[in-house]
Structures are given as structure tokens and as C-alpha cells.
Amino acid sequence: MPVKKIDVVLGTRPEAIKMSPVVLELRHRENFKVRVIATGQHTDMLAQALAYFSLEADVNLGIMKSRQSLDYVTSSVLLGVGDVFDADVPDAVLVHGDTTTTFAASLAAFYRRIPLGHVEAGLRSFDMGRPFPEEMNRVMTDRIATWWFAPTELAKSNLLREGAAGERIYVTGNTVVDALRAAAERARKPSGPLASLGGAPFLLLTAHRRESWGTPLESICKALLAILELHPDFRAIVPMHRNPAVRDVMTDILGEDGRIILCEPLDYPDFVWAMDNCSLILSDSGGVQEEATSLRKPALVLRDVTERPEAVENGSCILVGTDGERIIAAAESLLSDPEAREKLLERCRENPFGDGLASVRIADALYV
Ligand code: UD1
Ligand code: UDP
């Protein structure tokens, strides 16, 4: 079997967390030569995630600048990744998910007729404005892809409906479960900002979505304050995304409250510990919906629509949007009513996001 040269392109924290298990699995096998190309759409958040898996990028384009525009990221990734492909043409390219790195790298592969594998293919919210621009990024990436690694049967059915060739769709599970298993094995005692929780019950909040910037994010933050008013024994931990559009709002509204720990992004195992040990997760993140489901933790999804309906239908996630009253009411029903909480968790059956062997299935599919 000749050696296949695979370029894995990634740019942001979730791509690093969810593609690291794939890189490690491919590197395990003699018939793949893997090059990790970081676009540097994220800097420190990307490095933090890769470091946890003891990985470094082979090439880093380092494109990030403060408050970067979508045009800037798209064009820099397209040009930069294209040059890297031209210098040493791979046999195949792998991308993940729905970021601007994902789409622009896919386009660079398409322009060179290099076959493309899309990991986490087929997710759809069916609303191009939410999440923005991720829904469009994933639709366009799927249009370009040669192989689709769909995390669930539902994702596969979305792809089939759009005309993807069934024999090149592989239902693998989501690689986040692979990553989560690795992190759980290395579970550690709370340190740093987590240690200062001092054993109190706590809420965990993350928010960063572009469509929530401004008023929706303000209302999320005010809702957190209101929930803490109703539950004075609780504390909250808020690992802030590095985006200044997010930080400025969070710091303004939450910065003065002594019960809230506003901190830097947590290392992956620390964040997993926080998800596992908090009383309630509040998040607009994509990956956190899958992780909360996998850990059977109640989570309020701070969005109006989700491309991960499995998390809501079969998991512990409740779609609440960004309206303050709705967030407070949903939190209240779970924090004050243990029965409601138990009922929610009873619904969780087999993990809809897989068994932690997605990377193995992806490597098997690429072996041919
Ligand atoms: C990006 C993705 C989003 C993904 C998210 C994961 C796009 C359009 N958006 O959103 O889909 O959910 O990553 O976190 O692809 N910054 C830093 N250091 C970092 C990372 C970001 O300072 O390590 C700051 C910079 O000022 C940067 C800004 O955050 O300009 C925005 O980064 P960007 O990648 O454009 O958008 P995200 O909101 O992070
Ligand atoms: N995460 C982390 N540290 C943090 C916050 C999040 O390691 O302080 C992880 C989280 O477990 C998940 C991923 O980052 O795997 C989600 O990233 P993000 O919310 O930035 O992006 P999205 O999933 O919404 O695209």
C-alpha cells in the first residue's frame, strides 16, 4: 500500500480539539504521512488545545489579527493554504466543521482538484443566519467534499437529501467523544481559577457566537446575575473567549461580581472537569452541546436554533435562546426542582454522538 500524504488544515480551538484525535490515529498508521497546517485564525486558543494533545502544527500561517474581518480571514487562508499545497501537493486534505478556515481551505483544495474529506459533515440548522457564518461554511464545504465523515445518521440524511453520493458518506460518530474520552482519562484535580471555587456549587457559562454580539450577549450576562441573585449559595465560572467583542461585554457586566470567576480560556481537561462538576452549563458553543450530552450534564443552549438537534432530542440540552426571562426560567426549573432535573437526565440514553472511535473509522475509510 503506497504512503498517502494527508494535509490536515485547522485554525480554531474546536478544530484543534476535534481533529487532534484524527491526527494521532493517522500518525499511528504507517501508510499515512500527515502534515498539520494551522492557519493561525486563532493563536493562543489554538496552541492551548493542540498542546493538550502534545501536537504542534508543521506549518503555521499565523494570520490572526485583532478584530479580524471575515473577508480578511477568508482571503488570507485561501492564499496561504493554497501556497502550502502548491509547495508539496498532498493526496488528500482533511478539514473539520464550519469555520472560515474550514471553508477557505476546502476552496483552496478544490481549486487544485485535491480530494477533500470533511469531518463533522452534514450538520444543518437550516438557517443561514444562525449560526453565522458557520451554516454557510458547512454547506459550501460539503458541496466541495469528496468524503463526508458524518457524526450521526441524521447528518448523513441531510447530506443525502442534498445529493451527496451515499457510498462516500461514512457515519463515524463525532471525534469530540474521542477527545473527551482522552481528557476524562487524564482527569485532574481543579487547579488555577477552578480551585478558587472552593467546593461551592457552580454554574459554567461560555458565549461567543457572532450573532449574539451586542444586546443578546448583554442579556445572557444579566441573566447569569439574576440566577445568582436567586441562588446566593452558587458561584459561576466564565472562561472568556479571547475575542474582544465578547470580553468587553462580559467584563463590563460581570466583572464586579465577587461570586463570578471571569477567567482566561481553560485547558481542555480543566474545562472538561468544570463541565462534569458544575450544576448547570449555559453555552452557545457547538462543541459544548455534544460534550454536555456525552457527560449527561444539563445544559441551556443559548441559541434559537441548533444544527445539533440530537443534543436536544436525546440529550440533556434545552434550547433557550438569548432572552433573559427564558434563560432565568429554564435555569430556575432545573436548579430549584431536582425532579425536573432527574426527568431531563432520564431522557439521555445512548450517546447520539458516538462511542469514541470516530477517528479510527475515519482512518479506516481513508485507507482505501
Ligand atoms: C471562530 C469561528 C467560529 C468558532 C470559534 C471557536 C469563524 C468565522 N468563526 O470564531 O465558528 O465557533 O472560532 O472559538 O470561523 N482572538 C485572540 N486569540 C485567539 C483567538 C481569537 O485574540 O486565540 C481574538 C482576535 O481578536 C480575533 C477575534 O478573537 O480577531 C475573533 O477571532 P475569529 O476566529 O475571527 O472569530 P471567533 O469568534 O473566534
Ligand atoms: N473549551 C476549552 N476551554 C474553554 C472553553 C471551551 O477547552 O475555556 C473547549 C470545549 O470543551 C469545546 C470547545 O472548546 O470542546 C468549544 O469551542 P468553542 O465554544 O470556542 O467553539 P464552537 O464549538 O462553538 O465552534
Short mmCIF file of C-alpha atoms and ligand atoms in Angstrom, two decimals:
data_model
loop_
_atom_site.label_atom_id
_atom_site.label_comp_id
_atom_site.label_asym_id
_atom_site.label_seq_id
_atom_site.Cartn_x
_atom_site.Cartn_y
_atom_site.Cartn_z
CA MET A 1 0.00 0.00 0.00
CA PRO A 2 1.66 3.31 -1.07
CA VAL A 3 2.00 6.02 1.55
CA LYS A 4 -0.74 8.66 1.35
CA LYS A 5 0.12 12.28 2.08
CA ILE A 6 -2.69 13.84 4.11
CA ASP A 7 -2.84 17.54 4.96
CA VAL A 8 -5.00 18.34 7.98
CA VAL A 9 -5.94 22.02 7.99
CA LEU A 10 -7.20 23.65 11.18
CA GLY A 11 -7.49 27.17 12.52
CA THR A 12 -9.52 27.46 15.71
CA ARG A 13 -9.83 25.86 19.15
CA PRO A 14 -12.69 23.46 18.37
CA GLU A 15 -10.98 22.26 15.18
CA ALA A 16 -7.83 21.53 17.18
CA ILE A 17 -9.74 19.62 19.89
CA LYS A 18 -11.79 17.60 17.41
CA MET A 19 -9.06 16.94 14.82
CA SER A 20 -6.24 16.03 17.22
CA PRO A 21 -7.61 12.51 17.79
CA VAL A 22 -7.75 12.07 13.98
CA VAL A 23 -4.16 13.29 13.53
CA LEU A 24 -2.95 10.97 16.30
CA GLU A 25 -4.80 7.99 14.79
CA LEU A 26 -3.46 8.67 11.28
CA ARG A 27 0.09 9.07 12.60
CA HIS A 28 -0.29 5.73 14.32
CA ARG A 29 -0.55 4.05 10.95
CA GLU A 30 2.41 3.57 8.70
CA ASN A 31 0.62 4.23 5.45
CA PHE A 32 -0.16 7.89 6.15
CA LYS A 33 2.18 10.86 6.14
CA VAL A 34 0.33 13.63 7.94
CA ARG A 35 1.08 17.33 7.80
CA VAL A 36 -0.79 19.61 10.21
CA ILE A 37 -1.36 23.03 8.66
CA ALA A 38 -2.55 25.65 11.15
CA THR A 39 -3.94 28.76 9.54
CA GLY A 40 -3.50 30.62 12.81
CA GLN A 41 -7.06 32.00 12.62
CA HIS A 42 -6.70 31.54 16.39
CA THR A 43 -3.32 31.89 18.11
CA ASP A 44 -3.17 31.12 21.82
CA MET A 45 -6.50 29.28 21.93
CA LEU A 46 -5.33 27.00 19.12
CA ALA A 47 -1.93 26.39 20.69
CA GLN A 48 -3.55 25.64 24.07
CA ALA A 49 -5.79 22.96 22.53
CA LEU A 50 -3.01 21.36 20.44
CA ALA A 51 -0.63 21.34 23.40
CA TYR A 52 -3.04 19.22 25.40
CA PHE A 53 -2.73 16.50 22.72
CA SER A 54 1.07 17.03 22.56
CA LEU A 55 0.74 18.22 18.96
CA GLU A 56 2.32 21.12 17.14
CA ALA A 57 1.48 22.44 13.72
CA ASP A 58 4.01 21.55 10.98
CA VAL A 59 3.14 24.81 9.25
CA ASN A 60 1.53 27.82 10.90
CA LEU A 61 0.38 30.67 8.67
CA GLY A 62 -0.18 32.90 11.71
CA ILE A 63 -2.81 35.03 10.03
CA MET A 64 -4.72 36.24 13.12
CA LYS A 65 -5.07 39.91 13.88
CA SER A 66 -7.20 41.68 16.43
CA ARG A 67 -10.89 42.05 15.47
CA GLN A 68 -10.26 40.37 12.13
CA SER A 69 -12.97 40.54 9.47
CA LEU A 70 -14.48 37.53 7.72
CA ASP A 71 -13.13 38.84 4.38
CA TYR A 72 -9.65 39.05 5.83
CA VAL A 73 -9.70 35.52 7.29
CA THR A 74 -11.20 34.01 4.13
CA SER A 75 -8.73 35.60 1.72
CA SER A 76 -5.65 35.04 3.93
CA VAL A 77 -6.47 31.37 4.45
CA LEU A 78 -7.24 30.81 0.76
CA LEU A 79 -3.95 32.34 -0.37
CA GLY A 80 -1.80 30.95 2.45
CA VAL A 81 -3.10 27.37 2.39
CA GLY A 82 -3.01 27.36 -1.41
CA ASP A 83 0.71 28.20 -1.33
CA VAL A 84 1.38 25.38 1.15
CA PHE A 85 -0.49 22.89 -1.05
CA ASP A 86 1.48 24.07 -4.11
CA ALA A 87 4.83 23.61 -2.37
CA ASP A 88 4.07 19.93 -1.64
CA VAL A 89 0.83 18.65 -3.12
CA PRO A 90 -0.98 16.24 -0.76
CA ASP A 91 -3.00 13.22 -1.87
CA ALA A 92 -5.92 14.39 0.25
CA VAL A 93 -6.92 17.23 2.55
CA LEU A 94 -8.96 16.94 5.75
CA VAL A 95 -10.92 19.81 7.28
CA HIS A 96 -13.30 19.96 10.19
CA GLY A 97 -16.64 21.57 10.89
CA ASP A 98 -17.75 25.02 9.89
CA THR A 99 -15.23 27.77 10.47
CA THR A 100 -13.91 30.19 7.88
CA THR A 101 -10.64 28.23 7.91
CA THR A 102 -12.67 25.12 7.03
CA PHE A 103 -14.38 26.67 4.03
CA ALA A 104 -11.41 28.64 2.67
CA ALA A 105 -9.06 25.64 2.93
CA SER A 106 -11.68 23.50 1.18
CA LEU A 107 -11.84 26.01 -1.65
CA ALA A 108 -8.04 26.00 -1.96
CA ALA A 109 -8.16 22.19 -2.24
CA PHE A 110 -10.96 22.38 -4.81
CA TYR A 111 -9.03 24.86 -6.98
CA ARG A 112 -6.21 22.30 -7.15
CA ARG A 113 -8.52 19.29 -7.59
CA ILE A 114 -7.22 17.73 -4.38
CA PRO A 115 -9.74 15.31 -2.82
CA LEU A 116 -11.26 16.67 0.38
CA GLY A 117 -12.53 14.87 3.48
CA HIS A 118 -14.97 16.81 5.66
CA VAL A 119 -15.03 15.71 9.29
CA GLU A 120 -18.29 16.57 11.10
CA ALA A 121 -20.11 16.82 7.77
CA GLY A 122 -23.86 17.20 7.32
CA LEU A 123 -24.80 19.33 10.33
CA ARG A 124 -27.60 21.74 9.45
CA SER A 125 -29.57 24.39 11.33
CA PHE A 126 -31.39 25.23 8.05
CA ASP A 127 -30.96 28.92 8.84
CA MET A 128 -28.13 30.69 7.02
CA GLY A 129 -28.14 33.47 9.63
CA ARG A 130 -27.76 31.20 12.66
CA PRO A 131 -25.08 30.29 13.37
CA PHE A 132 -23.46 32.93 11.18
CA PRO A 133 -21.41 32.39 9.09
CA GLU A 134 -20.99 28.75 10.12
CA GLU A 135 -24.14 27.36 8.45
CA MET A 136 -22.99 28.68 5.07
CA ASN A 137 -19.42 27.50 5.70
CA ARG A 138 -20.53 23.93 6.34
CA VAL A 139 -22.95 23.83 3.40
CA MET A 140 -20.27 25.09 0.99
CA THR A 141 -17.64 22.73 2.42
CA ASP A 142 -20.00 19.78 1.96
CA ARG A 143 -20.59 20.83 -1.66
CA ILE A 144 -16.84 20.59 -2.26
CA ALA A 145 -16.09 17.42 -0.25
CA THR A 146 -15.15 14.04 -1.75
CA TRP A 147 -15.68 12.09 1.50
CA TRP A 148 -18.15 13.05 4.20
CA PHE A 149 -17.49 11.91 7.77
CA ALA A 150 -20.93 12.39 9.26
CA PRO A 151 -21.15 12.19 13.05
CA THR A 152 -24.74 10.87 13.13
CA GLU A 153 -27.37 9.21 10.92
CA LEU A 154 -29.27 12.50 10.91
CA ALA A 155 -26.24 14.28 9.44
CA LYS A 156 -26.00 11.55 6.79
CA SER A 157 -29.66 12.02 5.86
CA ASN A 158 -29.09 15.78 5.47
CA LEU A 159 -26.22 15.04 3.07
CA LEU A 160 -28.21 12.51 1.05
CA ARG A 161 -31.06 15.00 0.68
CA GLU A 162 -28.57 17.46 -0.81
CA GLY A 163 -27.34 14.90 -3.34
CA ALA A 164 -24.11 13.67 -1.72
CA ALA A 165 -23.03 10.25 -3.02
CA GLY A 166 -24.10 7.69 -0.39
CA GLU A 167 -21.09 5.40 -0.93
CA ARG A 168 -18.74 8.20 0.14
CA ILE A 169 -20.61 9.12 3.34
CA TYR A 170 -19.29 7.44 6.49
CA VAL A 171 -21.21 7.65 9.76
CA THR A 172 -18.35 7.75 12.25
CA GLY A 173 -19.60 9.38 15.44
CA ASN A 174 -18.22 12.74 16.47
CA THR A 175 -14.49 12.95 17.16
CA VAL A 176 -15.28 15.14 20.18
CA VAL A 177 -16.22 11.94 22.02
CA ASP A 178 -12.73 10.58 21.22
CA ALA A 179 -11.23 13.78 22.63
CA LEU A 180 -13.47 13.73 25.67
CA ARG A 181 -12.51 10.15 26.48
CA ALA A 182 -8.84 11.08 26.33
CA ALA A 183 -9.44 14.08 28.62
CA ALA A 184 -11.52 12.06 31.09
CA GLU A 185 -8.70 9.52 31.35
CA ARG A 186 -6.40 12.34 32.35
CA ALA A 187 -8.91 13.94 34.74
CA ARG A 188 -7.18 16.16 37.24
CA LYS A 189 -7.98 17.98 40.42
CA PRO A 190 -9.25 21.53 39.99
CA SER A 191 -6.40 23.98 39.80
CA GLY A 192 -5.97 27.66 38.90
CA PRO A 193 -9.27 29.53 38.69
CA LEU A 194 -11.22 26.32 39.34
CA ALA A 195 -9.54 25.84 42.71
CA SER A 196 -10.91 29.21 43.85
CA LEU A 197 -14.45 27.82 43.60
CA GLY A 198 -13.68 26.29 46.97
CA GLY A 199 -16.16 23.43 46.65
CA ALA A 200 -19.24 25.68 46.19
CA PRO A 201 -21.91 24.61 43.69
CA PHE A 202 -21.35 26.50 40.47
CA LEU A 203 -22.67 27.39 37.03
CA LEU A 204 -20.48 27.34 33.91
CA LEU A 205 -21.04 29.94 31.19
CA THR A 206 -19.42 30.29 27.75
CA ALA A 207 -20.67 32.50 24.92
CA HIS A 208 -19.00 33.78 21.79
CA ARG A 209 -21.34 33.47 18.78
CA ARG A 210 -21.12 36.29 16.29
CA GLU A 211 -24.92 36.60 16.01
CA SER A 212 -25.08 37.15 19.79
CA TRP A 213 -22.65 40.07 19.92
CA GLY A 214 -24.20 43.17 21.49
CA THR A 215 -27.68 43.03 23.05
CA PRO A 216 -28.15 39.20 23.14
CA LEU A 217 -24.80 38.76 24.90
CA GLU A 218 -25.70 41.51 27.36
CA SER A 219 -28.96 39.76 28.13
CA ILE A 220 -27.13 36.43 28.68
CA CYS A 221 -24.77 38.09 31.16
CA LYS A 222 -27.60 39.85 33.02
CA ALA A 223 -29.50 36.56 33.22
CA LEU A 224 -26.49 34.98 34.92
CA LEU A 225 -26.51 37.77 37.53
CA ALA A 226 -30.24 37.25 38.10
CA ILE A 227 -29.81 33.48 38.55
CA LEU A 228 -27.09 34.10 41.14
CA GLU A 229 -29.42 36.52 42.94
CA LEU A 230 -31.96 33.70 43.26
CA HIS A 231 -29.26 31.26 44.40
CA PRO A 232 -26.85 33.12 46.68
CA ASP A 233 -25.03 29.87 47.59
CA PHE A 234 -23.97 29.40 43.97
CA ARG A 235 -20.91 30.72 42.20
CA ALA A 236 -20.19 30.92 38.46
CA ILE A 237 -17.16 30.40 36.32
CA VAL A 238 -16.93 32.16 32.96
CA PRO A 239 -13.87 31.25 30.84
CA MET A 240 -13.90 34.13 28.40
CA HIS A 241 -13.27 33.68 24.70
CA ARG A 242 -10.37 35.88 23.62
CA ASN A 243 -12.47 37.85 21.18
CA PRO A 244 -12.59 41.48 22.40
CA ALA A 245 -16.18 41.81 21.12
CA VAL A 246 -17.10 39.20 23.74
CA ARG A 247 -14.69 40.15 26.53
CA ASP A 248 -15.65 43.81 26.64
CA VAL A 249 -19.31 42.98 27.31
CA MET A 250 -18.58 40.21 29.82
CA THR A 251 -16.09 42.29 31.75
CA ASP A 252 -18.43 45.30 31.86
CA ILE A 253 -21.44 43.37 33.16
CA LEU A 254 -19.89 40.54 35.19
CA GLY A 255 -16.51 41.94 36.20
CA GLU A 256 -17.55 43.44 39.54
CA ASP A 257 -19.46 40.48 40.97
CA GLY A 258 -17.40 38.60 43.56
CA ARG A 259 -19.30 35.34 43.02
CA ILE A 260 -18.26 35.19 39.37
CA ILE A 261 -14.84 33.99 38.29
CA LEU A 262 -14.11 35.61 34.94
CA CYS A 263 -11.04 33.85 33.62
CA GLU A 264 -8.94 33.04 30.56
CA PRO A 265 -9.86 30.04 28.39
CA LEU A 266 -9.30 26.86 30.40
CA ASP A 267 -7.07 23.99 29.29
CA TYR A 268 -9.23 21.24 27.82
CA PRO A 269 -9.09 18.81 30.80
CA ASP A 270 -9.87 21.67 33.21
CA PHE A 271 -12.83 22.69 31.08
CA VAL A 272 -13.99 19.07 30.98
CA TRP A 273 -13.69 18.95 34.77
CA ALA A 274 -15.79 22.13 35.01
CA MET A 275 -18.49 20.69 32.71
CA ASP A 276 -18.54 17.47 34.69
CA ASN A 277 -18.72 19.10 38.11
CA CYS A 278 -20.94 22.14 37.62
CA SER A 279 -24.64 22.21 38.44
CA LEU A 280 -25.64 23.68 35.09
CA ILE A 281 -23.94 24.64 31.83
CA LEU A 282 -25.06 27.73 29.92
CA SER A 283 -23.45 27.95 26.49
CA ASP A 284 -23.88 28.95 22.86
CA SER A 285 -20.98 26.74 21.79
CA GLY A 286 -21.35 23.97 19.22
CA GLY A 287 -18.94 21.53 20.81
CA VAL A 288 -20.25 22.06 24.33
CA GLN A 289 -23.69 20.78 23.26
CA GLU A 290 -22.08 17.49 22.27
CA GLU A 291 -19.91 17.34 25.36
CA ALA A 292 -22.79 18.10 27.76
CA THR A 293 -24.77 15.31 26.09
CA SER A 294 -21.85 12.91 26.32
CA LEU A 295 -21.30 13.76 30.00
CA ARG A 296 -25.07 13.70 30.72
CA LYS A 297 -24.95 17.22 32.13
CA PRO A 298 -27.89 19.62 31.91
CA ALA A 299 -27.12 22.49 29.57
CA LEU A 300 -29.04 25.55 28.44
CA VAL A 301 -28.23 26.20 24.79
CA LEU A 302 -28.13 29.98 24.33
CA ARG A 303 -29.34 29.90 20.73
CA ASP A 304 -32.64 30.00 18.86
CA VAL A 305 -31.80 27.10 16.54
CA THR A 306 -29.25 24.32 16.61
CA GLU A 307 -27.58 22.17 13.98
CA ARG A 308 -27.20 19.53 16.70
CA PRO A 309 -30.84 18.59 17.38
CA GLU A 310 -29.64 15.21 18.71
CA ALA A 311 -28.41 17.06 21.79
CA VAL A 312 -31.89 18.41 22.45
CA GLU A 313 -33.91 15.36 21.44
CA ASN A 314 -31.85 12.68 23.11
CA GLY A 315 -29.56 14.56 25.39
CA SER A 316 -29.58 16.87 28.34
CA CYS A 317 -29.66 20.13 26.39
CA ILE A 318 -32.52 22.65 26.35
CA LEU A 319 -32.71 25.26 23.61
CA VAL A 320 -33.47 28.56 25.37
CA GLY A 321 -32.20 31.32 23.06
CA THR A 322 -30.80 34.56 24.43
CA ASP A 323 -33.87 36.13 26.02
CA GLY A 324 -33.09 36.81 29.69
CA GLU A 325 -36.50 35.81 31.07
CA ARG A 326 -36.38 32.47 29.27
CA ILE A 327 -32.86 31.71 30.46
CA ILE A 328 -33.73 32.54 34.07
CA ALA A 329 -36.94 30.46 33.97
CA ALA A 330 -35.19 27.43 32.47
CA ALA A 331 -32.30 27.65 34.96
CA GLU A 332 -34.76 28.05 37.82
CA SER A 333 -36.73 24.97 36.84
CA LEU A 334 -33.57 22.84 36.89
CA LEU A 335 -31.84 24.35 39.93
CA SER A 336 -34.89 24.53 42.20
CA ASP A 337 -36.60 21.33 41.12
CA PRO A 338 -34.46 18.20 41.43
CA GLU A 339 -37.28 16.16 39.88
CA ALA A 340 -37.26 18.24 36.68
CA ARG A 341 -33.52 17.77 36.53
CA GLU A 342 -33.83 14.00 37.00
CA LYS A 343 -36.51 13.84 34.32
CA LEU A 344 -34.27 15.64 31.88
CA LEU A 345 -31.39 13.31 32.56
CA GLU A 346 -33.62 10.23 32.31
CA ARG A 347 -34.15 11.10 28.66
CA CYS A 348 -30.44 10.63 27.97
CA ARG A 349 -29.94 7.21 26.51
CA GLU A 350 -27.12 6.04 24.31
CA ASN A 351 -24.81 8.88 23.37
CA PRO A 352 -26.08 10.10 19.96
CA PHE A 353 -22.61 11.48 19.21
CA GLY A 354 -20.87 8.12 19.18
CA ASP A 355 -18.61 5.79 21.09
CA GLY A 356 -15.22 7.49 20.94
CA LEU A 357 -13.95 5.54 17.92
CA ALA A 358 -14.73 8.10 15.23
CA SER A 359 -11.04 8.71 14.46
CA VAL A 360 -10.45 5.01 13.88
CA ARG A 361 -13.36 4.89 11.42
CA ILE A 362 -12.08 7.97 9.58
CA ALA A 363 -8.58 6.49 9.27
CA ASP A 364 -10.09 3.17 8.07
CA ALA A 365 -12.11 4.97 5.40
CA LEU A 366 -9.06 6.87 4.14
CA TYR A 367 -7.00 3.68 3.99
CA VAL A 368 -8.50 2.54 0.67
C1 UD1 B 1 -14.23 31.39 15.34
C2 UD1 B 1 -15.14 30.74 14.30
C3 UD1 B 1 -16.34 30.10 14.97
C4 UD1 B 1 -15.91 29.17 16.09
C5 UD1 B 1 -14.99 29.90 17.04
C6 UD1 B 1 -14.45 28.93 18.06
C7 UD1 B 1 -15.35 31.78 12.08
C8 UD1 B 1 -15.96 32.86 11.29
N1 UD1 B 1 -15.63 31.77 13.39
O1 UD1 B 1 -14.95 32.46 15.91
O2 UD1 B 1 -17.07 29.37 14.01
O3 UD1 B 1 -17.06 28.75 16.78
O4 UD1 B 1 -13.88 30.43 16.31
O5 UD1 B 1 -13.90 29.57 19.16
O6 UD1 B 1 -14.61 30.98 11.57
N2 UD1 B 1 -8.67 36.01 19.36
C9 UD1 B 1 -7.49 36.09 20.08
N3 UD1 B 1 -6.78 34.94 20.32
C10 UD1 B 1 -7.20 33.72 19.92
C11 UD1 B 1 -8.43 33.63 19.22
C12 UD1 B 1 -9.15 34.78 18.93
O7 UD1 B 1 -7.06 37.17 20.45
O8 UD1 B 1 -6.53 32.70 20.18
C13 UD1 B 1 -9.44 37.25 19.06
C14 UD1 B 1 -8.81 38.11 17.94
O9 UD1 B 1 -9.02 39.46 18.23
C15 UD1 B 1 -9.65 37.73 16.72
C16 UD1 B 1 -11.01 37.54 17.35
O10 UD1 B 1 -10.76 36.91 18.61
O11 UD1 B 1 -9.63 38.72 15.70
C17 UD1 B 1 -12.01 36.75 16.54
O12 UD1 B 1 -11.48 35.51 16.10
P1 UD1 B 1 -12.22 34.74 14.88
O13 UD1 B 1 -11.55 33.42 14.68
O14 UD1 B 1 -12.35 35.63 13.71
O15 UD1 B 1 -13.70 34.54 15.42
P2 UD1 B 1 -14.23 33.67 16.64
O16 UD1 B 1 -15.33 34.44 17.25
O17 UD1 B 1 -13.11 33.20 17.45
N1 UDP B 2 -13.21 24.71 25.62
C1 UDP B 2 -11.99 24.68 26.30
N2 UDP B 2 -11.71 25.67 27.21
C2 UDP B 2 -12.59 26.67 27.48
C3 UDP B 2 -13.82 26.71 26.77
C4 UDP B 2 -14.09 25.71 25.83
O1 UDP B 2 -11.18 23.77 26.10
O2 UDP B 2 -12.28 27.54 28.32
C5 UDP B 2 -13.49 23.66 24.62
C6 UDP B 2 -14.82 22.93 24.78
O3 UDP B 2 -14.68 21.82 25.64
C7 UDP B 2 -15.16 22.52 23.35
C8 UDP B 2 -14.53 23.61 22.52
O4 UDP B 2 -13.61 24.30 23.37
O5 UDP B 2 -14.52 21.29 23.00
C9 UDP B 2 -15.60 24.54 22.03
O6 UDP B 2 -15.02 25.65 21.46
P1 UDP B 2 -15.84 26.95 21.11
O7 UDP B 2 -17.02 27.07 22.03
O8 UDP B 2 -14.86 28.06 21.09
O9 UDP B 2 -16.30 26.70 19.61
P2 UDP B 2 -17.59 26.01 18.95
O10 UDP B 2 -17.66 24.61 19.41
O11 UDP B 2 -18.77 26.84 19.33
O12 UDP B 2 -17.31 26.12 17.49
#
